XYZ file of C-alpha atoms in Angstrom:
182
model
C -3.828 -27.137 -40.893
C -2.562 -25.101 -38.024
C -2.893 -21.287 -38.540
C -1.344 -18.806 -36.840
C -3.701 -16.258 -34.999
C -4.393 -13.007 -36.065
C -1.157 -10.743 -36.159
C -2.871 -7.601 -34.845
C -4.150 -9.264 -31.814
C -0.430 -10.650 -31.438
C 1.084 -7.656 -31.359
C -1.046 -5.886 -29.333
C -0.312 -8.630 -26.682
C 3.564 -8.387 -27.032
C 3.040 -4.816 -26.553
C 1.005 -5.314 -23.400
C 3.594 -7.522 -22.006
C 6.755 -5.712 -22.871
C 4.665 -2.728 -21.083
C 4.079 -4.617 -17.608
C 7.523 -6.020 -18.098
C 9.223 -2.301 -18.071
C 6.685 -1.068 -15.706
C 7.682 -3.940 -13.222
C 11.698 -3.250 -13.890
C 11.571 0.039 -13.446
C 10.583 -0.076 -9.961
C 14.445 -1.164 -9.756
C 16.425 1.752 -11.776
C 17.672 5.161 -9.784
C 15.644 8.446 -10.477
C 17.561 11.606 -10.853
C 18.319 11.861 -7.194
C 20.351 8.771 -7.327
C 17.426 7.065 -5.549
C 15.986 3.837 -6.364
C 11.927 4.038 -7.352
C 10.733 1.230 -5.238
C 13.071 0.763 -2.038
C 10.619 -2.208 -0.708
C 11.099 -3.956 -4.263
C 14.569 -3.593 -3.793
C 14.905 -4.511 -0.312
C 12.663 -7.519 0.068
C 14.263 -8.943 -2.942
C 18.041 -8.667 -1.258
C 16.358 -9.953 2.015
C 15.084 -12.778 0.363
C 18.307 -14.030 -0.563
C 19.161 -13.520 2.799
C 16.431 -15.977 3.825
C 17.658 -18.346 1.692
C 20.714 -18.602 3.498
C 19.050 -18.646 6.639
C 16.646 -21.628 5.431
C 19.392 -23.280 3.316
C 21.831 -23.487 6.770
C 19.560 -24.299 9.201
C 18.637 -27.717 6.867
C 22.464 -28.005 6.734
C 23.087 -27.439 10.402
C 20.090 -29.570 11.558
C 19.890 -32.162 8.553
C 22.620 -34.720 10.499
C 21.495 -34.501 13.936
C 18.194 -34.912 13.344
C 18.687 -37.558 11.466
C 20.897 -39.795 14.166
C 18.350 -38.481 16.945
C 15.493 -40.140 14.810
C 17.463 -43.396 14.050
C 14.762 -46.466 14.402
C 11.801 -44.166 14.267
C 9.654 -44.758 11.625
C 10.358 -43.326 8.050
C 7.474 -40.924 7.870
C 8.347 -39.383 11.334
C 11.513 -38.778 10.364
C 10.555 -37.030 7.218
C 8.243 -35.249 9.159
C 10.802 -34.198 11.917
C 13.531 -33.609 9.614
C 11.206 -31.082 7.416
C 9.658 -28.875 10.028
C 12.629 -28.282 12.764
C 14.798 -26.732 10.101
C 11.753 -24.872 8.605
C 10.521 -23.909 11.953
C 13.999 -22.811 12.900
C 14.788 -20.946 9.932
C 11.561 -18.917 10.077
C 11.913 -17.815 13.523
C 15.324 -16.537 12.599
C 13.908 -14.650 9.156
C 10.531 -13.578 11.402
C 13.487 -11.425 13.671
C 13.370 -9.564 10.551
C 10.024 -8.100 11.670
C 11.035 -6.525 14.582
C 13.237 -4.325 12.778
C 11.632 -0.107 12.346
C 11.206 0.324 9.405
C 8.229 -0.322 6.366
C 6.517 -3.717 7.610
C 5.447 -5.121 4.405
C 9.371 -5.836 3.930
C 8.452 -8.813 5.644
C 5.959 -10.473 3.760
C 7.192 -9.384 0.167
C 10.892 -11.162 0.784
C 8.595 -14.259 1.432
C 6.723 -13.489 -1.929
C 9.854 -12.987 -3.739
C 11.793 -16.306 -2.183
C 8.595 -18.053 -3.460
C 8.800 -16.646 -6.896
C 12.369 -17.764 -6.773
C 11.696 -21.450 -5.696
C 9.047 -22.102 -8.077
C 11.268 -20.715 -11.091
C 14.179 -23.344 -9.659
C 11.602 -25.890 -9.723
C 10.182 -25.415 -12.947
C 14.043 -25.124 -14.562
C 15.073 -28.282 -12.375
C 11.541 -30.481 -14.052
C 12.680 -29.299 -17.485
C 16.218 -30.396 -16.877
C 15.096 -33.462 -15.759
C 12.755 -34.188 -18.473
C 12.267 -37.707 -18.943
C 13.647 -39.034 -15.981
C 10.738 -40.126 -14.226
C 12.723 -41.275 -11.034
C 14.737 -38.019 -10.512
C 11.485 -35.797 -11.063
C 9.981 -37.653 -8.081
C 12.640 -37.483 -5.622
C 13.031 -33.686 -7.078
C 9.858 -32.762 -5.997
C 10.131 -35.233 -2.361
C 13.222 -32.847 -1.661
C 11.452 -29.748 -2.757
C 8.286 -30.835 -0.845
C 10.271 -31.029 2.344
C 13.154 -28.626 2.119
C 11.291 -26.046 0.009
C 7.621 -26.275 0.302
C 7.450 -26.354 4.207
C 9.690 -23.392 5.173
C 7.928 -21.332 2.504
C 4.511 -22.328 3.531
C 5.756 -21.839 7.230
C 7.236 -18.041 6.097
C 4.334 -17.088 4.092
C 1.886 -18.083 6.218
C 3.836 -16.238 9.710
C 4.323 -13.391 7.779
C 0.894 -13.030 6.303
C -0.335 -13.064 9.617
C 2.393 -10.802 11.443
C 1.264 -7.810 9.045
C -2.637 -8.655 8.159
C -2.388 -8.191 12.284
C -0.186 -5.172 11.972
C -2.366 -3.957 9.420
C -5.395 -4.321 10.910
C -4.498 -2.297 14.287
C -2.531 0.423 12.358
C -4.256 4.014 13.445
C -5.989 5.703 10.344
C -3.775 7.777 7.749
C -5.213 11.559 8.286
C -3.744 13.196 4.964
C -2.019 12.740 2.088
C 1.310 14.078 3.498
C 1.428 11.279 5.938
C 0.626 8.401 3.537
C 3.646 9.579 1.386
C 5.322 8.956 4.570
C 4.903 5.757 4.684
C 4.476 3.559 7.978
């Protein structure tokens, strides 16, 4: 006989959840001032959508050629080529970002957000595809190449680019200047 688990406990889970669930959205609505709470929340999330684009074209852009220049070379090459010149090209475009004045850690949170993103598509695209062995597997080949490399690529660039940034950053003296920001 399957029971269900004790009701109390339940609850006080759905209430733990539905608390980290408004905490986290909340970071998105406008205080009084007409300002949003959390302007990197906002702003890495519309950037990542940017990078998206910037990914999703260069694969378009560079997808064909690629393809014809690597005619006759061996199928794993190709993959190979065809997977890391758009990924490589698309995250030195998105890495301009960094460059930019502004709060750093824009950077590296659009990456964490595009990955959130991708993994959600990926999960909803296996459950669409449940039961068709055939499709799942050449689902996750595409998302392997056109998904996995530029995000492991982006992460990974712009992990470094501010664990570097962060590392050489002069000391904050006082509380007015962390409030700041960088």
């Amino acid at each position: 006989m399957l029971g269900r688990g004790n009701p109390i406990q339940e609850s006080q889970i759905d209430e733990k959840i539905g608390r980290a669930a408004d905490s986290f959205w909340s970071a998105f609505q406008m205080m009084e001032n007409g300002r949003v709470k959390s302007t990197l929340m906002l702003y890495s999330f519309c950037l990542c959508w940017v990078f998206a684009a910037v990914h999703g074209a260069a694969i378009a852009l560079l997808i064909g050629p690629l393809h014809t220049l690597m005619a006759g070379a061996p199928v794993f090459l190709e993959n190979l080529v065809t997977a890391l010149v758009p990924a490589v090209l698309g995250t030195a475009v998105c890495s301009l970002t960094w460059r930019l004045p502004g709060d750093k850690r824009k950077l590296p949170a659009a990456y964490l957000w595009l990955t959130l993103l991708m993994l959600a598509c990926l999960i909803a695209l296996l459950v669409l595809l449940n039961g068709e062995r055939g499709a799942q597997i050449l689902a996750l080949q595409f998302f392997g190449m056109f998904v996995l490399v530029p995000l492991v690529l982006g992460d990974g660039l712009s992990i470094l680019l501010f664990y570097r940034y962060w590392k050489h950053k002069p000391p904050v003296k006082d509380m007015a200047e962390l409030r700041k920001g960088p």
